[in-house]
Amino acid sequence: MITIKSRREFDRMQVAGACVSEILRTVREAAIPGASLTELDDLARKVLENRNCTPSFLGYHGFPAVLCLSVNDVVVHGIPDDYQLREGDILAVDAGAIFEGFHGDAAFTMGIGEISADATRLIDVTNEAMWAAVRITQPGTRLGDIGSTIEKIGLDAGYGVVRDYVGHGIGRQMHEEPQVPNYGTPGKGMKLRTGMAICIEPQFTVGAEDTTVDDDGWTVRTADGSLAAHWEHTVALTKDGTMVFTAGEEALSVDLVDRSSNE
Ligand code: MG
């Protein structure tokens, strides 16, 4: 179901989004060579407690952790374990928080210590694709406009554009309608309107777009073992314009997106 949010509901999503933003900042600072994934998950748990939020992912269809932590060839949904990060790894951090019944959801990908030029470019181009899609998100934008914007940037860079996992509407549920694919045809698909909120979350790979799931039922990897990157923001179409709820303490107006396109 597509839900239309009131101002009061958006206010709650903004609080949830600010919590997610703090989690991501905290994890970014702590994700150094030698840090374990479970340590990072514990840090996220503390931020949630301090902000009176609860985790979106823990217990979701049985997911066992607060964060999804996806290293190297893991695209999404990596489960934090005792793995200790190594210089040269890339790490995607995905966090969700609930405040008074409403969700925020965001992700970023970073290098651990020094990483290769190829890995840096993958991370940067995936981030750029997310922001390019955010920038065009407003009432009247069609899902095909968002998907095609992301897809073009990925394909032009020579990357696999993952199709098995997509963005989504968000509100009282973490995953609501509509699905927001990272591919599409300009001018096609549902039109967005004021009161909607969506998660825009491109996933690009250095190799092919195909993915596989580990025996744990969660960990999604590139089928060819190539590196993958994932970025995500919660984007709301409010009466005051498009706001990125997960972009910082004060939700970022999309008019200011260019200033923060590297965050
Ligand atoms: Mg999401």
Short mmCIF file of N, CA and C in Angstrom, two decimals, residues 23-193:
data_model
loop_
_atom_site.label_atom_id
_atom_site.label_comp_id
_atom_site.label_asym_id
_atom_site.label_seq_id
_atom_site.Cartn_x
_atom_site.Cartn_y
_atom_site.Cartn_z
N ILE A 23 23.90 7.19 13.62
CA ILE A 23 24.45 5.83 13.60
C ILE A 23 25.51 5.72 12.50
N LEU A 24 25.18 6.21 11.32
CA LEU A 24 26.11 6.06 10.19
C LEU A 24 27.40 6.84 10.44
N ARG A 25 27.27 8.04 11.01
CA ARG A 25 28.48 8.83 11.33
C ARG A 25 29.34 8.11 12.37
N THR A 26 28.68 7.55 13.36
CA THR A 26 29.40 6.86 14.44
C THR A 26 30.14 5.65 13.90
N VAL A 27 29.47 4.89 13.06
CA VAL A 27 30.09 3.69 12.50
C VAL A 27 31.23 4.08 11.57
N ARG A 28 31.05 5.14 10.82
CA ARG A 28 32.11 5.58 9.89
C ARG A 28 33.40 5.86 10.65
N GLU A 29 33.28 6.54 11.79
CA GLU A 29 34.48 6.87 12.57
C GLU A 29 35.14 5.63 13.16
N ALA A 30 34.33 4.64 13.50
CA ALA A 30 34.85 3.46 14.20
C ALA A 30 35.34 2.36 13.26
N ALA A 31 35.00 2.47 11.99
CA ALA A 31 35.31 1.38 11.04
C ALA A 31 36.74 1.52 10.53
N ILE A 32 37.69 1.04 11.35
CA ILE A 32 39.11 1.11 11.02
C ILE A 32 39.66 -0.32 10.97
N PRO A 33 40.83 -0.50 10.37
CA PRO A 33 41.39 -1.86 10.34
C PRO A 33 41.45 -2.45 11.75
N GLY A 34 40.98 -3.68 11.90
CA GLY A 34 40.98 -4.35 13.20
C GLY A 34 39.65 -4.30 13.92
N ALA A 35 38.79 -3.34 13.56
CA ALA A 35 37.46 -3.27 14.20
C ALA A 35 36.63 -4.46 13.73
N SER A 36 35.88 -5.05 14.65
CA SER A 36 35.03 -6.18 14.25
C SER A 36 33.63 -5.67 13.91
N LEU A 37 32.94 -6.45 13.11
CA LEU A 37 31.59 -6.05 12.69
C LEU A 37 30.62 -6.03 13.87
N THR A 38 30.79 -6.95 14.81
CA THR A 38 29.89 -6.94 15.98
C THR A 38 30.12 -5.70 16.84
N GLU A 39 31.38 -5.24 16.92
CA GLU A 39 31.64 -3.98 17.66
C GLU A 39 30.84 -2.83 17.04
N LEU A 40 30.84 -2.78 15.72
CA LEU A 40 30.12 -1.68 15.04
C LEU A 40 28.62 -1.80 15.30
N ASP A 41 28.12 -3.02 15.31
CA ASP A 41 26.70 -3.23 15.58
C ASP A 41 26.35 -2.76 17.00
N ASP A 42 27.24 -3.03 17.95
CA ASP A 42 27.01 -2.59 19.33
C ASP A 42 26.96 -1.06 19.42
N LEU A 43 27.82 -0.40 18.67
CA LEU A 43 27.81 1.07 18.67
C LEU A 43 26.47 1.60 18.17
N ALA A 44 25.96 0.98 17.13
CA ALA A 44 24.66 1.40 16.58
C ALA A 44 23.55 1.23 17.62
N ARG A 45 23.62 0.12 18.34
CA ARG A 45 22.63 -0.16 19.38
C ARG A 45 22.59 0.96 20.43
N LYS A 46 23.79 1.44 20.79
CA LYS A 46 23.88 2.49 21.82
C LYS A 46 23.27 3.79 21.31
N VAL A 47 23.53 4.14 20.06
CA VAL A 47 22.95 5.37 19.50
C VAL A 47 21.42 5.28 19.53
N LEU A 48 20.89 4.13 19.14
CA LEU A 48 19.43 3.95 19.15
C LEU A 48 18.87 4.15 20.55
N GLU A 49 19.54 3.56 21.55
CA GLU A 49 19.06 3.70 22.94
C GLU A 49 19.09 5.15 23.37
N ASN A 50 20.20 5.84 23.08
CA ASN A 50 20.34 7.24 23.49
C ASN A 50 19.27 8.13 22.88
N ARG A 51 18.79 7.77 21.72
CA ARG A 51 17.81 8.61 21.02
C ARG A 51 16.39 8.08 21.14
N ASN A 52 16.18 7.13 22.04
CA ASN A 52 14.83 6.57 22.24
C ASN A 52 14.22 6.04 20.95
N CYS A 53 15.08 5.45 20.13
CA CYS A 53 14.59 4.80 18.92
C CYS A 53 14.80 3.29 19.05
N THR A 54 14.12 2.54 18.22
CA THR A 54 14.32 1.10 18.16
C THR A 54 14.80 0.73 16.75
N PRO A 55 15.49 -0.40 16.64
CA PRO A 55 16.05 -0.78 15.33
C PRO A 55 14.97 -1.30 14.37
N SER A 56 15.11 -0.92 13.11
CA SER A 56 14.17 -1.41 12.09
C SER A 56 14.51 -2.84 11.67
N PHE A 57 15.80 -3.18 11.66
CA PHE A 57 16.21 -4.45 11.05
C PHE A 57 16.15 -5.62 12.03
N LEU A 58 16.52 -5.37 13.30
CA LEU A 58 16.60 -6.47 14.28
C LEU A 58 15.25 -7.17 14.38
N GLY A 59 15.23 -8.46 14.07
CA GLY A 59 13.97 -9.21 14.15
C GLY A 59 13.12 -9.14 12.89
N TYR A 60 13.51 -8.29 11.94
CA TYR A 60 12.74 -8.18 10.69
C TYR A 60 12.90 -9.48 9.90
N HIS A 61 11.82 -10.24 9.77
CA HIS A 61 11.89 -11.59 9.19
C HIS A 61 13.01 -12.40 9.81
N GLY A 62 13.29 -12.12 11.10
CA GLY A 62 14.31 -12.88 11.81
C GLY A 62 15.72 -12.35 11.66
N PHE A 63 15.93 -11.18 11.04
CA PHE A 63 17.30 -10.65 10.90
C PHE A 63 17.90 -10.47 12.30
N PRO A 64 19.16 -10.96 12.50
CA PRO A 64 19.69 -11.05 13.86
C PRO A 64 20.46 -9.84 14.38
N ALA A 65 20.51 -8.73 13.67
CA ALA A 65 21.37 -7.62 14.11
C ALA A 65 20.70 -6.28 13.84
N VAL A 66 21.36 -5.22 14.36
CA VAL A 66 20.86 -3.86 14.20
C VAL A 66 21.25 -3.30 12.83
N LEU A 67 22.48 -3.61 12.41
CA LEU A 67 23.00 -3.10 11.14
C LEU A 67 23.08 -4.22 10.11
N CYS A 68 22.99 -3.86 8.85
CA CYS A 68 23.48 -4.72 7.78
C CYS A 68 24.89 -4.22 7.44
N LEU A 69 25.88 -5.09 7.54
CA LEU A 69 27.27 -4.73 7.25
C LEU A 69 27.77 -5.63 6.14
N SER A 70 28.06 -5.03 5.00
CA SER A 70 28.33 -5.79 3.78
C SER A 70 29.74 -5.47 3.28
N VAL A 71 30.62 -6.45 3.35
CA VAL A 71 32.04 -6.26 3.05
C VAL A 71 32.38 -6.78 1.65
N ASN A 72 33.05 -5.94 0.89
CA ASN A 72 33.65 -6.31 -0.42
C ASN A 72 32.61 -6.82 -1.43
N ASP A 73 32.53 -8.14 -1.65
CA ASP A 73 31.62 -8.66 -2.68
C ASP A 73 30.19 -8.82 -2.12
N VAL A 74 29.97 -8.50 -0.86
CA VAL A 74 28.60 -8.55 -0.33
C VAL A 74 27.89 -7.26 -0.76
N VAL A 75 26.74 -7.44 -1.39
CA VAL A 75 26.00 -6.30 -1.94
C VAL A 75 25.17 -5.65 -0.85
N VAL A 76 24.33 -6.44 -0.20
CA VAL A 76 23.46 -5.95 0.88
C VAL A 76 23.22 -7.09 1.87
N HIS A 77 22.67 -6.72 3.04
CA HIS A 77 22.13 -7.67 4.03
C HIS A 77 23.20 -8.55 4.69
N GLY A 78 24.45 -8.07 4.72
CA GLY A 78 25.48 -8.81 5.46
C GLY A 78 25.19 -8.78 6.95
N ILE A 79 25.40 -9.91 7.61
CA ILE A 79 25.14 -10.03 9.04
C ILE A 79 26.43 -9.75 9.80
N PRO A 80 26.41 -8.79 10.75
CA PRO A 80 27.62 -8.52 11.54
C PRO A 80 28.08 -9.77 12.27
N ASP A 81 29.37 -10.08 12.14
CA ASP A 81 29.94 -11.22 12.86
C ASP A 81 31.31 -10.80 13.39
N ASP A 82 32.14 -11.79 13.74
CA ASP A 82 33.43 -11.47 14.37
C ASP A 82 34.49 -11.01 13.37
N TYR A 83 34.14 -10.97 12.10
CA TYR A 83 35.12 -10.54 11.09
C TYR A 83 35.74 -9.20 11.47
N GLN A 84 37.05 -9.13 11.40
CA GLN A 84 37.75 -7.87 11.69
C GLN A 84 38.13 -7.20 10.38
N LEU A 85 37.75 -5.95 10.25
CA LEU A 85 37.99 -5.22 9.01
C LEU A 85 39.48 -5.14 8.73
N ARG A 86 39.81 -5.20 7.42
CA ARG A 86 41.21 -5.15 6.99
C ARG A 86 41.42 -3.96 6.08
N GLU A 87 42.62 -3.42 6.15
CA GLU A 87 43.03 -2.37 5.22
C GLU A 87 42.70 -2.81 3.79
N GLY A 88 42.03 -1.94 3.04
CA GLY A 88 41.71 -2.26 1.65
C GLY A 88 40.31 -2.81 1.43
N ASP A 89 39.64 -3.21 2.53
CA ASP A 89 38.24 -3.64 2.40
C ASP A 89 37.35 -2.47 2.02
N ILE A 90 36.20 -2.77 1.43
CA ILE A 90 35.15 -1.76 1.41
C ILE A 90 33.97 -2.30 2.19
N LEU A 91 33.30 -1.39 2.90
CA LEU A 91 32.24 -1.76 3.84
C LEU A 91 31.00 -0.92 3.56
N ALA A 92 29.88 -1.60 3.32
CA ALA A 92 28.59 -0.91 3.21
C ALA A 92 27.86 -1.05 4.55
N VAL A 93 27.41 0.08 5.06
CA VAL A 93 26.73 0.14 6.35
C VAL A 93 25.29 0.60 6.10
N ASP A 94 24.34 -0.23 6.50
CA ASP A 94 22.93 0.08 6.29
C ASP A 94 22.26 0.05 7.66
N ALA A 95 21.53 1.14 7.99
CA ALA A 95 20.90 1.23 9.31
C ALA A 95 19.46 1.70 9.17
N GLY A 96 18.61 1.21 10.07
CA GLY A 96 17.22 1.66 10.12
C GLY A 96 16.83 1.92 11.56
N ALA A 97 15.99 2.95 11.78
CA ALA A 97 15.54 3.29 13.13
C ALA A 97 14.04 3.60 13.09
N ILE A 98 13.40 3.31 14.22
CA ILE A 98 11.96 3.61 14.36
C ILE A 98 11.79 4.60 15.50
N PHE A 99 11.06 5.69 15.27
CA PHE A 99 10.69 6.63 16.32
C PHE A 99 9.18 6.82 16.30
N GLU A 100 8.56 6.52 17.43
CA GLU A 100 7.11 6.62 17.55
C GLU A 100 6.40 6.00 16.36
N GLY A 101 6.87 4.81 15.98
CA GLY A 101 6.18 4.02 14.96
C GLY A 101 6.57 4.32 13.52
N PHE A 102 7.51 5.26 13.30
CA PHE A 102 7.89 5.62 11.93
C PHE A 102 9.38 5.38 11.68
N HIS A 103 9.68 4.95 10.46
CA HIS A 103 11.03 4.48 10.13
C HIS A 103 11.88 5.51 9.39
N GLY A 104 13.19 5.37 9.58
CA GLY A 104 14.19 6.00 8.71
C GLY A 104 15.15 4.90 8.29
N ASP A 105 15.76 5.02 7.12
CA ASP A 105 16.57 3.94 6.55
C ASP A 105 17.62 4.59 5.63
N ALA A 106 18.89 4.28 5.85
CA ALA A 106 19.93 4.84 4.98
C ALA A 106 21.17 3.96 5.01
N ALA A 107 22.02 4.15 4.01
CA ALA A 107 23.24 3.35 3.90
C ALA A 107 24.33 4.16 3.20
N PHE A 108 25.58 3.78 3.47
CA PHE A 108 26.70 4.34 2.72
C PHE A 108 27.76 3.26 2.58
N THR A 109 28.71 3.49 1.69
CA THR A 109 29.84 2.57 1.54
C THR A 109 31.14 3.35 1.70
N MET A 110 32.10 2.76 2.42
CA MET A 110 33.37 3.42 2.71
C MET A 110 34.53 2.45 2.50
N GLY A 111 35.71 3.03 2.34
CA GLY A 111 36.92 2.23 2.32
C GLY A 111 37.49 2.11 3.71
N ILE A 112 38.16 0.99 3.98
CA ILE A 112 38.85 0.80 5.26
C ILE A 112 40.34 1.05 5.00
N GLY A 113 40.85 2.12 5.61
CA GLY A 113 42.23 2.51 5.33
C GLY A 113 42.39 2.86 3.86
N GLU A 114 43.54 2.52 3.31
CA GLU A 114 43.80 2.79 1.89
C GLU A 114 43.08 1.75 1.04
N ILE A 115 42.35 2.20 0.03
CA ILE A 115 41.70 1.26 -0.88
C ILE A 115 42.13 1.57 -2.31
N SER A 116 41.85 0.64 -3.21
CA SER A 116 42.28 0.80 -4.60
C SER A 116 41.51 1.93 -5.28
N ALA A 117 42.10 2.45 -6.35
CA ALA A 117 41.43 3.49 -7.13
C ALA A 117 40.12 2.97 -7.70
N ASP A 118 40.10 1.70 -8.09
CA ASP A 118 38.88 1.11 -8.64
C ASP A 118 37.76 1.08 -7.60
N ALA A 119 38.12 0.73 -6.37
CA ALA A 119 37.12 0.68 -5.30
C ALA A 119 36.61 2.07 -4.97
N THR A 120 37.52 3.04 -4.95
CA THR A 120 37.12 4.43 -4.67
C THR A 120 36.13 4.92 -5.72
N ARG A 121 36.43 4.60 -6.97
CA ARG A 121 35.56 5.06 -8.06
C ARG A 121 34.19 4.41 -7.94
N LEU A 122 34.15 3.13 -7.63
CA LEU A 122 32.86 2.44 -7.48
C LEU A 122 32.02 3.11 -6.39
N ILE A 123 32.64 3.39 -5.25
CA ILE A 123 31.94 4.02 -4.13
C ILE A 123 31.42 5.39 -4.55
N ASP A 124 32.28 6.16 -5.20
CA ASP A 124 31.91 7.54 -5.57
C ASP A 124 30.80 7.57 -6.61
N VAL A 125 30.89 6.70 -7.60
CA VAL A 125 29.89 6.72 -8.67
C VAL A 125 28.52 6.26 -8.13
N THR A 126 28.52 5.29 -7.21
CA THR A 126 27.25 4.83 -6.64
C THR A 126 26.60 5.95 -5.82
N ASN A 127 27.44 6.65 -5.07
CA ASN A 127 26.96 7.81 -4.29
C ASN A 127 26.40 8.89 -5.22
N GLU A 128 27.13 9.16 -6.28
CA GLU A 128 26.70 10.17 -7.25
C GLU A 128 25.33 9.80 -7.85
N ALA A 129 25.15 8.52 -8.14
CA ALA A 129 23.88 8.08 -8.73
C ALA A 129 22.72 8.29 -7.75
N MET A 130 23.00 8.00 -6.47
CA MET A 130 21.95 8.22 -5.47
C MET A 130 21.55 9.70 -5.43
N TRP A 131 22.55 10.57 -5.37
CA TRP A 131 22.23 12.00 -5.26
C TRP A 131 21.58 12.54 -6.53
N ALA A 132 21.98 12.04 -7.68
CA ALA A 132 21.34 12.48 -8.93
C ALA A 132 19.86 12.14 -8.90
N ALA A 133 19.52 10.98 -8.34
CA ALA A 133 18.11 10.59 -8.24
C ALA A 133 17.39 11.41 -7.19
N VAL A 134 18.05 11.65 -6.08
CA VAL A 134 17.44 12.48 -5.02
C VAL A 134 17.09 13.86 -5.57
N ARG A 135 18.03 14.41 -6.34
CA ARG A 135 17.89 15.78 -6.85
C ARG A 135 16.66 15.95 -7.75
N ILE A 136 16.24 14.89 -8.44
CA ILE A 136 15.08 15.03 -9.33
C ILE A 136 13.77 14.60 -8.65
N THR A 137 13.84 14.22 -7.38
CA THR A 137 12.66 13.69 -6.71
C THR A 137 11.77 14.82 -6.22
N GLN A 138 10.58 14.90 -6.80
CA GLN A 138 9.60 15.93 -6.43
C GLN A 138 8.24 15.47 -6.93
N PRO A 139 7.15 16.15 -6.51
CA PRO A 139 5.84 15.74 -7.02
C PRO A 139 5.84 15.73 -8.55
N GLY A 140 5.35 14.66 -9.13
CA GLY A 140 5.30 14.54 -10.59
C GLY A 140 6.42 13.71 -11.18
N THR A 141 7.51 13.54 -10.41
CA THR A 141 8.59 12.66 -10.88
C THR A 141 8.05 11.24 -10.96
N ARG A 142 8.40 10.54 -12.01
CA ARG A 142 7.96 9.15 -12.14
C ARG A 142 9.06 8.19 -11.70
N LEU A 143 8.62 7.02 -11.26
CA LEU A 143 9.60 6.02 -10.81
C LEU A 143 10.59 5.67 -11.91
N GLY A 144 10.13 5.71 -13.15
CA GLY A 144 11.04 5.44 -14.27
C GLY A 144 12.10 6.51 -14.44
N ASP A 145 11.77 7.75 -14.03
CA ASP A 145 12.77 8.83 -14.09
C ASP A 145 13.89 8.56 -13.08
N ILE A 146 13.48 8.14 -11.89
CA ILE A 146 14.47 7.83 -10.84
C ILE A 146 15.32 6.64 -11.26
N GLY A 147 14.64 5.57 -11.67
CA GLY A 147 15.38 4.35 -12.03
C GLY A 147 16.31 4.57 -13.20
N SER A 148 15.86 5.29 -14.21
CA SER A 148 16.69 5.47 -15.40
C SER A 148 17.88 6.39 -15.10
N THR A 149 17.68 7.37 -14.21
CA THR A 149 18.79 8.26 -13.82
C THR A 149 19.91 7.45 -13.18
N ILE A 150 19.52 6.57 -12.26
CA ILE A 150 20.51 5.73 -11.58
C ILE A 150 21.17 4.77 -12.56
N GLU A 151 20.34 4.11 -13.36
CA GLU A 151 20.84 3.09 -14.27
C GLU A 151 21.85 3.68 -15.27
N LYS A 152 21.53 4.86 -15.79
CA LYS A 152 22.41 5.46 -16.79
C LYS A 152 23.79 5.75 -16.20
N ILE A 153 23.81 6.29 -15.00
CA ILE A 153 25.10 6.61 -14.37
C ILE A 153 25.91 5.33 -14.14
N GLY A 154 25.23 4.29 -13.70
CA GLY A 154 25.92 3.01 -13.47
C GLY A 154 26.45 2.41 -14.75
N LEU A 155 25.60 2.35 -15.76
CA LEU A 155 26.01 1.71 -17.02
C LEU A 155 27.08 2.53 -17.72
N ASP A 156 26.95 3.88 -17.70
CA ASP A 156 27.95 4.73 -18.34
C ASP A 156 29.33 4.52 -17.71
N ALA A 157 29.34 4.20 -16.41
CA ALA A 157 30.61 3.99 -15.72
C ALA A 157 31.13 2.57 -15.92
N GLY A 158 30.32 1.73 -16.59
CA GLY A 158 30.76 0.36 -16.86
C GLY A 158 30.43 -0.62 -15.74
N TYR A 159 29.52 -0.24 -14.86
CA TYR A 159 29.19 -1.08 -13.71
C TYR A 159 27.97 -1.96 -13.94
N GLY A 160 27.90 -3.04 -13.15
CA GLY A 160 26.67 -3.80 -13.06
C GLY A 160 25.69 -3.03 -12.18
N VAL A 161 24.46 -2.91 -12.63
CA VAL A 161 23.42 -2.23 -11.86
C VAL A 161 22.50 -3.33 -11.31
N VAL A 162 22.56 -3.56 -10.01
CA VAL A 162 21.84 -4.68 -9.41
C VAL A 162 20.33 -4.46 -9.55
N ARG A 163 19.64 -5.50 -10.04
CA ARG A 163 18.20 -5.42 -10.26
C ARG A 163 17.42 -6.28 -9.26
N ASP A 164 18.13 -7.18 -8.55
CA ASP A 164 17.44 -8.11 -7.65
C ASP A 164 16.91 -7.43 -6.39
N TYR A 165 17.47 -6.27 -6.04
CA TYR A 165 17.05 -5.54 -4.83
C TYR A 165 16.80 -4.10 -5.21
N VAL A 166 15.73 -3.54 -4.66
CA VAL A 166 15.26 -2.23 -5.12
C VAL A 166 14.97 -1.32 -3.92
N GLY A 167 14.83 -0.03 -4.20
CA GLY A 167 14.36 0.91 -3.19
C GLY A 167 12.87 0.69 -2.94
N HIS A 168 12.32 1.52 -2.03
CA HIS A 168 10.97 1.22 -1.54
C HIS A 168 10.35 2.45 -0.88
N GLY A 169 9.02 2.43 -0.80
CA GLY A 169 8.34 3.39 0.03
C GLY A 169 8.65 3.11 1.49
N ILE A 170 8.46 4.14 2.35
CA ILE A 170 8.77 3.98 3.78
C ILE A 170 7.84 4.86 4.61
N GLY A 171 7.52 4.40 5.80
CA GLY A 171 6.63 5.14 6.70
C GLY A 171 6.45 4.36 7.98
N ARG A 172 5.22 3.92 8.24
CA ARG A 172 4.99 3.04 9.39
C ARG A 172 5.64 1.68 9.20
N GLN A 173 5.85 1.31 7.96
CA GLN A 173 6.59 0.09 7.63
C GLN A 173 7.92 0.50 7.00
N MET A 174 8.93 -0.32 7.25
CA MET A 174 10.22 -0.03 6.60
C MET A 174 10.09 -0.20 5.08
N HIS A 175 9.39 -1.24 4.68
CA HIS A 175 9.21 -1.49 3.25
C HIS A 175 7.74 -1.34 2.88
N GLU A 176 7.42 -0.25 2.22
CA GLU A 176 6.05 -0.02 1.74
C GLU A 176 6.10 0.07 0.22
N GLU A 177 4.94 0.06 -0.38
CA GLU A 177 4.85 0.37 -1.81
C GLU A 177 5.14 1.86 -1.98
N PRO A 178 5.64 2.31 -3.10
CA PRO A 178 5.97 1.51 -4.27
C PRO A 178 7.39 0.95 -4.17
N GLN A 179 7.68 -0.07 -4.99
CA GLN A 179 9.06 -0.45 -5.21
C GLN A 179 9.74 0.64 -6.05
N VAL A 180 10.99 0.89 -5.77
CA VAL A 180 11.74 1.95 -6.47
C VAL A 180 12.97 1.31 -7.12
N PRO A 181 12.81 0.76 -8.32
CA PRO A 181 13.92 0.06 -8.97
C PRO A 181 15.05 1.01 -9.37
N ASN A 182 16.24 0.45 -9.48
CA ASN A 182 17.41 1.21 -9.92
C ASN A 182 17.59 1.11 -11.43
N TYR A 183 16.48 0.93 -12.12
CA TYR A 183 16.47 0.88 -13.58
C TYR A 183 15.07 1.31 -14.01
N GLY A 184 14.93 1.66 -15.27
CA GLY A 184 13.60 2.06 -15.73
C GLY A 184 13.67 2.89 -16.99
N THR A 185 12.51 3.38 -17.39
CA THR A 185 12.38 4.16 -18.61
C THR A 185 11.87 5.56 -18.24
N PRO A 186 12.56 6.61 -18.70
CA PRO A 186 12.11 7.97 -18.36
C PRO A 186 10.64 8.17 -18.76
N GLY A 187 9.89 8.85 -17.92
CA GLY A 187 8.50 9.15 -18.23
C GLY A 187 7.54 8.01 -17.97
N LYS A 188 8.06 6.86 -17.52
CA LYS A 188 7.19 5.71 -17.24
C LYS A 188 7.12 5.47 -15.73
N GLY A 189 6.10 4.72 -15.36
CA GLY A 189 5.96 4.34 -13.95
C GLY A 189 5.13 5.33 -13.17
N MET A 190 4.88 4.97 -11.92
CA MET A 190 4.01 5.78 -11.07
C MET A 190 4.59 7.17 -10.82
N LYS A 191 3.67 8.15 -10.73
CA LYS A 191 4.08 9.52 -10.40
C LYS A 191 4.13 9.69 -8.88
N LEU A 192 5.20 10.29 -8.40
CA LEU A 192 5.29 10.60 -6.97
C LEU A 192 4.43 11.80 -6.65
N ARG A 193 3.93 11.84 -5.39
CA ARG A 193 3.18 13.02 -4.99
C ARG A 193 3.45 13.39 -3.54
#
